[in-house]
Short mmCIF file of C-alpha atoms and ligand atoms in Angstrom, two decimals:
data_model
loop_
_atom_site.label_atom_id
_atom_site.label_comp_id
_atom_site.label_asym_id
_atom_site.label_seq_id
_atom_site.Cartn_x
_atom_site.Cartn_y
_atom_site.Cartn_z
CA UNK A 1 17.67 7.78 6.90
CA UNK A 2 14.19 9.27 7.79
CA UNK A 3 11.30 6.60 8.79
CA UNK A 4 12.26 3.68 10.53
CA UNK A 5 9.57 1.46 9.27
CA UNK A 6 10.18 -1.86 7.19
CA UNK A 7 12.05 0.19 4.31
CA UNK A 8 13.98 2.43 6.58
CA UNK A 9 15.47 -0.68 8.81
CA UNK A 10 16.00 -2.82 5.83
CA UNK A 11 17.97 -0.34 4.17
CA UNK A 12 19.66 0.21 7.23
CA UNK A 13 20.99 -3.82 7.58
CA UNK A 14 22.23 -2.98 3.70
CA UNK A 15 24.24 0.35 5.17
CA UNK A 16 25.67 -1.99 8.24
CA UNK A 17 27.03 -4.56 6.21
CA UNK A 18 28.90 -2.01 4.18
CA UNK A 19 30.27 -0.47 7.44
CA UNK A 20 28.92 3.15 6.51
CA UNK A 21 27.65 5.26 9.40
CA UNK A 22 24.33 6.08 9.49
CA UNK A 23 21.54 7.42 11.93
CA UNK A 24 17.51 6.30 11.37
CA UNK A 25 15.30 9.56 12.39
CA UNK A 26 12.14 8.46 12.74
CA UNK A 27 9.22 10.33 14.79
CA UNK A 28 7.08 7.80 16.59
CA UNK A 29 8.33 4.48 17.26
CA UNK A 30 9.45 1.47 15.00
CA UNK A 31 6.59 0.48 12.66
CA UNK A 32 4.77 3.74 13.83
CA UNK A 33 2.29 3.42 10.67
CA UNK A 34 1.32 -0.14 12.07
CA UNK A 35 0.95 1.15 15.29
CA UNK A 36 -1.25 4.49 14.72
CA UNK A 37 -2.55 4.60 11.19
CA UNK A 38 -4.36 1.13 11.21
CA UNK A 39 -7.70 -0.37 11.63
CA UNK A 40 -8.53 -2.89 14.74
CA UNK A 41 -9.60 -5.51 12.90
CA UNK A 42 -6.71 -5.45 10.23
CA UNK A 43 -4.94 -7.82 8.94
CA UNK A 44 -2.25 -8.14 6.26
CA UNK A 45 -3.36 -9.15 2.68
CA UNK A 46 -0.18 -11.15 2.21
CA UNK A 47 0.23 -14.10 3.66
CA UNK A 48 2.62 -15.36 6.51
CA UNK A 49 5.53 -16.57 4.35
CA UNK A 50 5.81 -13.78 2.42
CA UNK A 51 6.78 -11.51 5.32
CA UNK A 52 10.48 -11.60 4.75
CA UNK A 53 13.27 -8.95 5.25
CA UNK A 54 16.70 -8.94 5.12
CA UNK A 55 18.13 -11.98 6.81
CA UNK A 56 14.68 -12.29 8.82
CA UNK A 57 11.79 -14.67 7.59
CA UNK A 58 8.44 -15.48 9.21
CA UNK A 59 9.23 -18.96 11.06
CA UNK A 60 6.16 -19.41 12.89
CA UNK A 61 3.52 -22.36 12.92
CA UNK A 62 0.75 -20.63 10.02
CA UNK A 63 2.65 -19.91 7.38
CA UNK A 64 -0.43 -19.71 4.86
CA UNK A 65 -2.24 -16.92 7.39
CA UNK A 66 -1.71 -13.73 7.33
CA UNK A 67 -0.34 -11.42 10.34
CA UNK A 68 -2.54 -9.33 12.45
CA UNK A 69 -1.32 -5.86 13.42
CA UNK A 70 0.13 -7.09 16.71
CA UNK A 71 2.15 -9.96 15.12
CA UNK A 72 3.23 -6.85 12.65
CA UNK A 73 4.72 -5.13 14.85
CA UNK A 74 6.81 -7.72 16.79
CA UNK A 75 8.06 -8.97 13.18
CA UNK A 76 9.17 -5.21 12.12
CA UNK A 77 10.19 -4.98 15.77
CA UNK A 78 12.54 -7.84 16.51
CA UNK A 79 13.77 -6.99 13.02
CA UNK A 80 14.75 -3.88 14.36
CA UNK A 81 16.48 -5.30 17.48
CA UNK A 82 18.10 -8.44 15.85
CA UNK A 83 19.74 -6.07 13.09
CA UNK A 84 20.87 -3.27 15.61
CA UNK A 85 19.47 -1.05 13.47
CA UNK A 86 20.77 2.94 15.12
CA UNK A 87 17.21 4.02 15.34
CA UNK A 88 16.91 7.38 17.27
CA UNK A 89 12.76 7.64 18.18
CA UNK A 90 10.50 10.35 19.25
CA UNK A 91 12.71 12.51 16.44
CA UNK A 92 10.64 14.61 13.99
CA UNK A 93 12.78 15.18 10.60
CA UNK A 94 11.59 19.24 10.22
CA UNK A 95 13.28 20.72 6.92
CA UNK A 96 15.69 19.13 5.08
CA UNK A 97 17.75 21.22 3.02
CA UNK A 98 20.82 20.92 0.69
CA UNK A 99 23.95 22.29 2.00
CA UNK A 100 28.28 22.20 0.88
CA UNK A 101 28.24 18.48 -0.72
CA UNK A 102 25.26 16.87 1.61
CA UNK A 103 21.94 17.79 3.63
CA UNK A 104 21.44 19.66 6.95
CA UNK A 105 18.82 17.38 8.24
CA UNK A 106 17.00 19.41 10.95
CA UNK A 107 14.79 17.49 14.08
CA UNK A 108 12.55 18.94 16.96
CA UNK A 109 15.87 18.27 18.74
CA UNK A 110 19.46 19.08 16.11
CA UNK A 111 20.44 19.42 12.92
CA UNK A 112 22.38 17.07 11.54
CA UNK A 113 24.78 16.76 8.30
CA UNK A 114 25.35 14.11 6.41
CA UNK A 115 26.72 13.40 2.81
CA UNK A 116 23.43 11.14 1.79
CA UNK A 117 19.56 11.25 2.84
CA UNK A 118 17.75 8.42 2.06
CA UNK A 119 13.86 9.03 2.40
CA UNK A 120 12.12 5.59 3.61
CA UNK A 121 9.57 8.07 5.46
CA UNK A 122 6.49 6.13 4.00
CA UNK A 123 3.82 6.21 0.87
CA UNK A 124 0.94 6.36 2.81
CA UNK A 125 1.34 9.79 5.26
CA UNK A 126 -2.23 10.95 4.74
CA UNK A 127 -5.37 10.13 3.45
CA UNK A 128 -6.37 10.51 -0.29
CA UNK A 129 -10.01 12.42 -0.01
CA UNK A 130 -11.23 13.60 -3.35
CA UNK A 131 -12.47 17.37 -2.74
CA UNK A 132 -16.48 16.36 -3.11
CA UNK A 133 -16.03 16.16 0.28
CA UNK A 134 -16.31 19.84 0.98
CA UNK A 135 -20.11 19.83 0.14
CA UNK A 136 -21.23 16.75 2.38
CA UNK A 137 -23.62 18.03 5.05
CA UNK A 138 -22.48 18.97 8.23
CA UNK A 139 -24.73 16.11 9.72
CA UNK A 140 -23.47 13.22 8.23
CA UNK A 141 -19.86 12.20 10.55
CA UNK A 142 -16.96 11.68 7.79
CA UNK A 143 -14.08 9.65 8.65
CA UNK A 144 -10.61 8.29 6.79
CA UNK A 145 -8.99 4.99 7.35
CA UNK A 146 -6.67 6.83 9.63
CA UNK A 147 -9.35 7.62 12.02
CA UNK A 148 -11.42 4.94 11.88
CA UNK A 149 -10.60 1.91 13.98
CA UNK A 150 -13.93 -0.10 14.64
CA UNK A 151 -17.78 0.14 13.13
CA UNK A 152 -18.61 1.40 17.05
CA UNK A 153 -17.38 4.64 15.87
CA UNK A 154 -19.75 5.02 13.79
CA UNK A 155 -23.35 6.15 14.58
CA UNK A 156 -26.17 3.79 14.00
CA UNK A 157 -27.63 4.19 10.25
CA UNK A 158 -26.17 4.08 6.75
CA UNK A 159 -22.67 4.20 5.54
CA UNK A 160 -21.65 5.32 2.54
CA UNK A 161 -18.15 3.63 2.18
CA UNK A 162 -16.52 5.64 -0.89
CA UNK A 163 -13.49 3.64 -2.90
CA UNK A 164 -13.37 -0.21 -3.49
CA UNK A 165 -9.22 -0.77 -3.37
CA UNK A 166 -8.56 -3.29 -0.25
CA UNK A 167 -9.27 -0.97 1.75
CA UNK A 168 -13.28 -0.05 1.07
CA UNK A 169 -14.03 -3.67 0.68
CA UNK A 170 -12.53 -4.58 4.02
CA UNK A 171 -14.55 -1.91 5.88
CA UNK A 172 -17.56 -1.91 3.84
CA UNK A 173 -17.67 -5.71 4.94
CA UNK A 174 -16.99 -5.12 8.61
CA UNK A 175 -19.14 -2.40 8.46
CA UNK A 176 -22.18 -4.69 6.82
CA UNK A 177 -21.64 -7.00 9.48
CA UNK A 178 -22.04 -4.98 12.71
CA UNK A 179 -25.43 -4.17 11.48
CA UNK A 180 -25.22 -0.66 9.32
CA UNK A 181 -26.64 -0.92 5.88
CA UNK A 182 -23.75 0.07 3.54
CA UNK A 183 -23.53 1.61 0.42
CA UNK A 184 -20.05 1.15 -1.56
CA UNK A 185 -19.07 3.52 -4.56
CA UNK A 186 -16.90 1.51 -6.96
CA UNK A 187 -14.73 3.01 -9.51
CA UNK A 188 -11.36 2.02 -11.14
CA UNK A 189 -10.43 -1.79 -9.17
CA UNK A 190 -8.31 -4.77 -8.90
CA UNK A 191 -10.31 -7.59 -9.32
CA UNK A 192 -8.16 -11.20 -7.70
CA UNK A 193 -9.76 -14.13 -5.88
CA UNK A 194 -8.07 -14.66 -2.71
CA UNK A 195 -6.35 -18.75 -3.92
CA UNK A 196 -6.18 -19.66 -7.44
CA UNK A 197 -5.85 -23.43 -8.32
CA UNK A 198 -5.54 -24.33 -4.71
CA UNK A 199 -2.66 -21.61 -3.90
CA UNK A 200 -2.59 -18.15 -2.37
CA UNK A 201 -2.88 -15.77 -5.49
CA UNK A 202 -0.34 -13.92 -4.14
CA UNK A 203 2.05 -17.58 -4.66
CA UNK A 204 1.37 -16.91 -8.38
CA UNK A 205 2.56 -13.48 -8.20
CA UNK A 206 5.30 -14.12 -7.00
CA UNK A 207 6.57 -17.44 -8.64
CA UNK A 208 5.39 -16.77 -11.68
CA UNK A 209 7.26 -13.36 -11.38
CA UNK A 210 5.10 -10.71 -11.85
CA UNK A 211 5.74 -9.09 -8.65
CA UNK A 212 9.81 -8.91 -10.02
CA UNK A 213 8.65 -6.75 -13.17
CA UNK A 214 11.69 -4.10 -13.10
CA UNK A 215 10.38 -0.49 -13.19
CA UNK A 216 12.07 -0.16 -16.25
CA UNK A 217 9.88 -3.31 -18.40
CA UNK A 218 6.86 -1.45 -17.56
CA UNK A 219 5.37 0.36 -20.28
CA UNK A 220 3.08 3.23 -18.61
CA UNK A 221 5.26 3.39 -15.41
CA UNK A 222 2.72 6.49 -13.99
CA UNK A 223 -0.38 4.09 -14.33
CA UNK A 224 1.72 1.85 -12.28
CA UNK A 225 2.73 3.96 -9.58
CA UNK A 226 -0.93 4.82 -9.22
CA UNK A 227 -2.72 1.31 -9.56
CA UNK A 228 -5.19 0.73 -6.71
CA UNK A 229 -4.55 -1.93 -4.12
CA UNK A 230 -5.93 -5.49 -5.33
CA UNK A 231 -9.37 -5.97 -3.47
CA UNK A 232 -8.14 -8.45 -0.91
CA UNK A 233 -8.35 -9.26 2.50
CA UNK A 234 -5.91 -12.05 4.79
CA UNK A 235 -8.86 -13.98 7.01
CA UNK A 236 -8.13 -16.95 8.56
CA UNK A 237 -10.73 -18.30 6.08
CA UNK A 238 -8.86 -17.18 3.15
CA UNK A 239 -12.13 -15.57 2.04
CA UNK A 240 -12.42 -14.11 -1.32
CA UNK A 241 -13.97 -10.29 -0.82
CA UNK A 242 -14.62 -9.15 -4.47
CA UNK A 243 -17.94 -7.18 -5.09
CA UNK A 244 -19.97 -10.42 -5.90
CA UNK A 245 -19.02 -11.42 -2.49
CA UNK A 246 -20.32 -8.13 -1.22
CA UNK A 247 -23.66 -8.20 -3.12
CA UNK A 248 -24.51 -11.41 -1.33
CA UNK A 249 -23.64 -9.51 1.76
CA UNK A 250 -26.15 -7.17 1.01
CA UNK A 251 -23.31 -4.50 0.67
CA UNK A 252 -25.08 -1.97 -2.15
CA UNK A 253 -23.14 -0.98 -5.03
CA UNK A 254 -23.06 2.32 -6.86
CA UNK A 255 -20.67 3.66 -9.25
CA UNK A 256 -17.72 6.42 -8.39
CA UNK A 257 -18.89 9.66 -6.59
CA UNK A 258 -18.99 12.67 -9.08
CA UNK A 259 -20.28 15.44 -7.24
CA UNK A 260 -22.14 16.14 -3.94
CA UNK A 261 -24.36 18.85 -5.04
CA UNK A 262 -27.42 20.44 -3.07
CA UNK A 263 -26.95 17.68 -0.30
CA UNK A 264 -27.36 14.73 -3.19
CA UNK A 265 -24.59 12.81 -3.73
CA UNK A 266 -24.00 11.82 -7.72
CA UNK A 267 -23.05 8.75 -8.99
CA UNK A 268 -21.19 7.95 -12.18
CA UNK A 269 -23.42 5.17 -14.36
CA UNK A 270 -21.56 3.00 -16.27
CA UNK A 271 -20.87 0.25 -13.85
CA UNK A 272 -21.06 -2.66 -16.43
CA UNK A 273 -17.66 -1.40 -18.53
CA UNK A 274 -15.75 -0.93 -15.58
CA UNK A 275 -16.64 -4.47 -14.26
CA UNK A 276 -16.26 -5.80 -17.30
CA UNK A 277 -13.07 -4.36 -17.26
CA UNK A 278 -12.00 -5.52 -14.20
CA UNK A 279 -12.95 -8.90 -14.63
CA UNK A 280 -10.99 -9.05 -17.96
CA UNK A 281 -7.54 -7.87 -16.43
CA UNK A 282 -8.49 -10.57 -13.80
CA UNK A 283 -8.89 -12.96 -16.32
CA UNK A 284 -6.02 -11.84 -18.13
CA UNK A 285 -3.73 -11.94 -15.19
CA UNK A 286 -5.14 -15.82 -14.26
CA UNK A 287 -4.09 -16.24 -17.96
CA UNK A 288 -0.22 -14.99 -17.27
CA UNK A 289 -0.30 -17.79 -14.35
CA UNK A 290 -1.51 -20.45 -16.50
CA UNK A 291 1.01 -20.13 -19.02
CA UNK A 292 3.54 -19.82 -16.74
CA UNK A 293 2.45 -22.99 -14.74
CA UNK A 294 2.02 -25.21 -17.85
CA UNK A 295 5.32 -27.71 -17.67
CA UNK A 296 6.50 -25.94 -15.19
CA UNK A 297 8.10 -27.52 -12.04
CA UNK A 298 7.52 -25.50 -9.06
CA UNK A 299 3.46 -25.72 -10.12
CA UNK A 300 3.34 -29.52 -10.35
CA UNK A 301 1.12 -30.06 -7.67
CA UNK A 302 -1.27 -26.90 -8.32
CA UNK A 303 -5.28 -27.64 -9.07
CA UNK A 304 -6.84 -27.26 -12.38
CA UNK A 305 -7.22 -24.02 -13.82
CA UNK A 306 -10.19 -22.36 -12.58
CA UNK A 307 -12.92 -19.26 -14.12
CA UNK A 308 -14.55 -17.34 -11.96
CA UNK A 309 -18.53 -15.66 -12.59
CA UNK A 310 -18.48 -12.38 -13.80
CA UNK A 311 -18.78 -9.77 -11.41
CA UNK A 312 -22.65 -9.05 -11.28
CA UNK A 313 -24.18 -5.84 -11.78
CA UNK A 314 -27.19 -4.03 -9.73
CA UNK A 315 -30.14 -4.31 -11.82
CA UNK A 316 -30.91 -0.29 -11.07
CA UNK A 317 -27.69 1.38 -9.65
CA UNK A 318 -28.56 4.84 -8.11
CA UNK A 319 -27.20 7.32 -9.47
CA UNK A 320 -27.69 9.69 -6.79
CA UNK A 321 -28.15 9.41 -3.52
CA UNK A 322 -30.30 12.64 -0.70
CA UNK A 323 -27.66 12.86 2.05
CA UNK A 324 -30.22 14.93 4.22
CA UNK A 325 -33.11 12.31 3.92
CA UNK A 326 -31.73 10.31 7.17
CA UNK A 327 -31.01 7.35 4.85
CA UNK A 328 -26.83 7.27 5.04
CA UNK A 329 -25.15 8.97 8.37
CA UNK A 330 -21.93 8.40 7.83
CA UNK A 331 -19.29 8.70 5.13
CA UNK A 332 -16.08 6.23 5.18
CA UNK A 333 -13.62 7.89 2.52
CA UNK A 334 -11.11 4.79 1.48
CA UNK A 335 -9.80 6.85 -1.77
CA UNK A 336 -6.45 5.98 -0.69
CA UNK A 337 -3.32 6.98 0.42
CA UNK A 338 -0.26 9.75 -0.56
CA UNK A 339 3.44 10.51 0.60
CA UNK A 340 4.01 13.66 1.69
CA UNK A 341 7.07 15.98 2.17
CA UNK A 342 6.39 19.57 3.77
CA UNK A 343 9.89 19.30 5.56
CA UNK A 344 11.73 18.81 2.30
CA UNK A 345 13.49 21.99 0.88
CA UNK A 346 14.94 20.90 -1.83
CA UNK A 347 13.51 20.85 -5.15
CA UNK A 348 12.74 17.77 -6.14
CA UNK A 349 8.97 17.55 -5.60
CA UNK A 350 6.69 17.90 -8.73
CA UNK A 351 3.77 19.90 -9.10
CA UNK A 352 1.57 16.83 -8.13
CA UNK A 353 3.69 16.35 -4.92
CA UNK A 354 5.28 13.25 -5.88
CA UNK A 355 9.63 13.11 -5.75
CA UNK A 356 11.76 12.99 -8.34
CA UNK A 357 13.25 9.81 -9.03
CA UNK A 358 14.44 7.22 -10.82
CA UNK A 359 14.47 3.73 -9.44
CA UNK A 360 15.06 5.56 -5.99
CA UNK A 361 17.96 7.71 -7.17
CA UNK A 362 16.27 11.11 -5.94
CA UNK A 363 17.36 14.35 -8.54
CA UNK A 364 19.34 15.48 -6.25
CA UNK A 365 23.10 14.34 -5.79
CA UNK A 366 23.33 11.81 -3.03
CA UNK A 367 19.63 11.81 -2.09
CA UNK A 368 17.68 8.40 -1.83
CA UNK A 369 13.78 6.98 -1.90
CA UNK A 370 12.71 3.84 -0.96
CA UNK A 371 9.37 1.96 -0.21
CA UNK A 372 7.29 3.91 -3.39
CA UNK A 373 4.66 2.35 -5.75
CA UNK A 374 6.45 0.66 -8.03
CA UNK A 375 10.10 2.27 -7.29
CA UNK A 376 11.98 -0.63 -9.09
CA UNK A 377 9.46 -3.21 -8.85
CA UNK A 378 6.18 -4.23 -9.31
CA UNK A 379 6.58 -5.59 -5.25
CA UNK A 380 8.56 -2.50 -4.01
CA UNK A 381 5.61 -1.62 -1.50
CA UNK A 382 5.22 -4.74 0.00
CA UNK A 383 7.46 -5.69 3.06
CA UNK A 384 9.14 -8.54 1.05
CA UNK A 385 9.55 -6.36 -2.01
CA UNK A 386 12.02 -4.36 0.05
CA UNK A 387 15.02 -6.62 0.14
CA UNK A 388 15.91 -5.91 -3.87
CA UNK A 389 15.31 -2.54 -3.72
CA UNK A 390 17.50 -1.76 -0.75
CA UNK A 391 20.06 -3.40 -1.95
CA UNK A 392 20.14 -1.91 -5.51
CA UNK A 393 19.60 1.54 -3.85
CA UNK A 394 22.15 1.16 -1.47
CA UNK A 395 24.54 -0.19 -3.71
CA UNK A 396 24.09 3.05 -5.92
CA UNK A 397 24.17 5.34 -2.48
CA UNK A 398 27.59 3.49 -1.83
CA UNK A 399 29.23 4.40 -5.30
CA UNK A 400 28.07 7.90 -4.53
CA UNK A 401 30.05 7.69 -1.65
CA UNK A 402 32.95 5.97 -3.21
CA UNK A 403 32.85 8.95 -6.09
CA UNK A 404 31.11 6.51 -8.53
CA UNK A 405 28.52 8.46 -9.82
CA UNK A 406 29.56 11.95 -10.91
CA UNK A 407 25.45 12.28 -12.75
CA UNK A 408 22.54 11.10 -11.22
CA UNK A 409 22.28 7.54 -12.96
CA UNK A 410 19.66 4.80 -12.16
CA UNK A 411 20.65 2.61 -9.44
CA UNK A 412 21.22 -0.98 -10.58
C1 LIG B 501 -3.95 -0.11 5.14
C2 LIG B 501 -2.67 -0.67 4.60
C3 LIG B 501 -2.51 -2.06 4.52
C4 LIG B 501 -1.32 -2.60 4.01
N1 LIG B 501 -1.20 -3.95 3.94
C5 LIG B 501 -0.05 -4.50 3.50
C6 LIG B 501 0.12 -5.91 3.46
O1 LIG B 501 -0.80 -6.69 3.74
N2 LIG B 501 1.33 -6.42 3.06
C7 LIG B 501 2.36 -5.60 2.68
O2 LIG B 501 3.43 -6.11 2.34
N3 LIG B 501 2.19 -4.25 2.66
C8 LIG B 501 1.03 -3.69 3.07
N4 LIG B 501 0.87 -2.32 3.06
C9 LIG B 501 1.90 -1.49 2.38
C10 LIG B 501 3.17 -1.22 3.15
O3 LIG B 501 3.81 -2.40 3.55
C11 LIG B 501 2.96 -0.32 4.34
O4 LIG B 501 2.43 0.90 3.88
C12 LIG B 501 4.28 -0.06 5.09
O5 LIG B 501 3.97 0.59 6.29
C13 LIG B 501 5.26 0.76 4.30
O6 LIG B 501 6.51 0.68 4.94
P1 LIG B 501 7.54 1.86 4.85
O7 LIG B 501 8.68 1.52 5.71
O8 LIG B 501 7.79 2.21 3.42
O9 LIG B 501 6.70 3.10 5.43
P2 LIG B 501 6.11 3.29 6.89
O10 LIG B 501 5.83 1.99 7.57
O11 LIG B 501 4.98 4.25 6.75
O12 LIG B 501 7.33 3.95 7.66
C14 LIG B 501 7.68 5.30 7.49
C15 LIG B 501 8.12 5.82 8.82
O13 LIG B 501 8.60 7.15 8.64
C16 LIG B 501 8.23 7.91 9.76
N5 LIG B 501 8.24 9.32 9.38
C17 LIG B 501 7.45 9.92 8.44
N6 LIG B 501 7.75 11.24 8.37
C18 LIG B 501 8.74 11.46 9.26
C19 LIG B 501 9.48 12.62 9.65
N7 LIG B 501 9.24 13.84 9.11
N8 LIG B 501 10.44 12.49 10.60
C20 LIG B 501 10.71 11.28 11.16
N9 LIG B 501 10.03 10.15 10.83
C21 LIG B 501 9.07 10.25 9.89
C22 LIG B 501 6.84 7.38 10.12
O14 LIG B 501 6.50 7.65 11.47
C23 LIG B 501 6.98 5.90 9.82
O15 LIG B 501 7.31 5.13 10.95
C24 LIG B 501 -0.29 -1.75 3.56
C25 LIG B 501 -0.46 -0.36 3.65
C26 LIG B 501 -1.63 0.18 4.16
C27 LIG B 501 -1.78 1.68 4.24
#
């Protein structure tokens, strides 16, 4: 097993219970992502009770709140401890390649053999940053979400906060607030509202089963896998942080960065399609929920249904923007996140550096993913998608064993 965050120990209970011997490499410590790649201020997006793993729920007083990175990392912690999981630490997985029936599994410190890898070493290894970057000017400080941790960091002036997933709304708001005037490019989004009818949004997606939809029910499975995060944030508040709540902020929108050319940064127009866009899958979504609540038992108690304004639009957007005039010193790029695999030998990486798979049954015999966009569900991402997924990939990875599976065939 290489990671040993949430994916990596869950699937490690699943490998326990079935007795089979197993070693988690992972290079930091457990929940190393929490612990390094994170924002101060950070919170999770899902709330309290939906932090579940394996045999381990949240049982703590708030169960509507949602867990700050501390609280994180005791929960993925004592999951750790409570489930014995083997982890070995401070152990950097270096190549991976295949050898006889199995892997040699190489660290800063041995090589190891084994008849099945499974890969739970993360979907978020580096920042996404679109190559425009390359003709910002040298004056204007440029940093990812894996550098930046506070708006101190920043010098005093403009911001330019570049992607409006969870991510750039979160910062672009923090950043608003300590006193920077920000500027936030918006292109494809996920429009939600943080409650819906008096519940968490995220109650809806989950009991009204969208979260369960099976890799194999969804129709443009790529799209899927490369959805933007929903533009959420978990406050105590339970604050809804779409872009109309950012206007009132006096957060500036513009549309999605095209080009930086001659210092200028340039803007893509069209900003009223892809709100209107958003706002319709919103609505459409809300929609799902409502039909599912109608006579149904688990949503007695639930408020009316609810619309929500459109989101507005600037009455001028810019459409370009003089990076050397002074007006923005600093450049936030929160364009996302990507997975990647420079120790892995074996050929099962496509030319857009994603793996191979098929509901986390790598193409290659014996080899495993988990914790992926959309691996077997819509929820596989999320700390309490895990559970199904481990177990259905685990199960597969113990046929394998077992001589089950002579072809590569889905797990599940
Ligand atoms: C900003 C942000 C906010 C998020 N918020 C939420 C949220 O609110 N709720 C939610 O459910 N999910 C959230 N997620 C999604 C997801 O839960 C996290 O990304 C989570 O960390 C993924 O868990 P994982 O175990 O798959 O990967 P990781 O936690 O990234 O674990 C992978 C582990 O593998 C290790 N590793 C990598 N390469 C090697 C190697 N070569 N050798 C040894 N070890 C290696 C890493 O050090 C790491 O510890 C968020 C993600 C991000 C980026």
């Amino acid at each position: 097993m290489i990671g040993a965050g949430h994916a990596g120990l869950a699937a490690s209970s699943f490998l326990t219970a079935r007795s089979i011997d197993h070693v988690v490499l992972e290079r930091g410590e457990v929940a190393n992502s929490w612990r390094r790649e994170r924002w101060d201020s950070l919170r999770l997006l899902t709330p309290n009770w939906q932090s579940r793993l394996p045999g381990q729920t949240y049982d703590g007083p708030e169960p509507d709140s949602y867990m700050t990175m501390r609280e994180v990392i005791e929960f993925i912690s004592r999951y750790a401890s409570e489930s014995r999981a083997p982890v070995r630490t401070h152990t950097t997985v270096t190549s991976v390649v295949r050898r006889d029936d199995g892997y040699a599994v190489q660290t800063d410190g041995s090589e190891i053999l084994c008849r099945c890898l499974v890969i739970a070493s993360g979907a978020c290894n580096v920042p996404s940053v679109p190559s425009v970057r390359d003709g910002v000017p040298s004056s204007i400080a440029q940093v990812t979400p894996f550098e930046y941790r506070n708006p101190s960091q920043l010098p005093d002036g403009g911001v330019l906060v570049v992607g409006a997933s969870a991510t750039g709304v979160q910062l672009a708001y923090e950043i608003h607030a300590s006193g920077r005037p920000v500027t936030l490019c918006v292109g494809e989004h996920v429009r939600l509202p943080r409650t819906y009818r008096g519940r968490d949004v995220l109650w809806w997606m989950d009991r009204s089963g969208v979260w369960d939809q099976g890799h194999d029910a969804i129709d443009d499975l790529t799209r899927a896998r490369r959805l933007p995060s929903p533009q959420l944030v978990g406050t105590p508040e339970r604050m809804t942080l779409d872009l109309n709540a950012l206007t009132d902020a006096g957060v500036g929108l513009v549309g999605r960065i095209a080009a930086v050319r001659d210092g200028r940064a340039l803007f893509s127009g069209g900003l009223r399609n892809m709100f209107s866009l958003a706002d319709l899958k919103m609505q459409r979504l809300l929609d799902t929920f409502d039909a599912w609540a109608c006579g149904c038992d688990a949503a007695r108690d639930v408020g009316p249904p609810e619309r929500f304004p459109a989101t507005r639009v600037p009455p001028s957007p810019r459409l370009q923007l003089d990076l050397r005039s002074g007006e923005i010193r600093s450049i936030v790029w929160a364009t996302g996140f990507r997975p990647v695999y420079p120790w892995l030998h074996v050929p099962v990486v496509d030319e857009k550096g994603h793996l191979r798979h098929d509901g986390g049954v790598v193409d290659s015999p014996g080899m495993y993913a988990l914790g992926l966009p959309v691996l077997r569900r819509r929820k596989s991402t999320f700390i309490h998608g895990i559970e199904d997924d481990a177990r259905d990939v685990i199960d597969h990875l113990a046929g394998y064993l077992a001589g089950a599976h002579g072809e590569r065939r889905s797990a599940g």
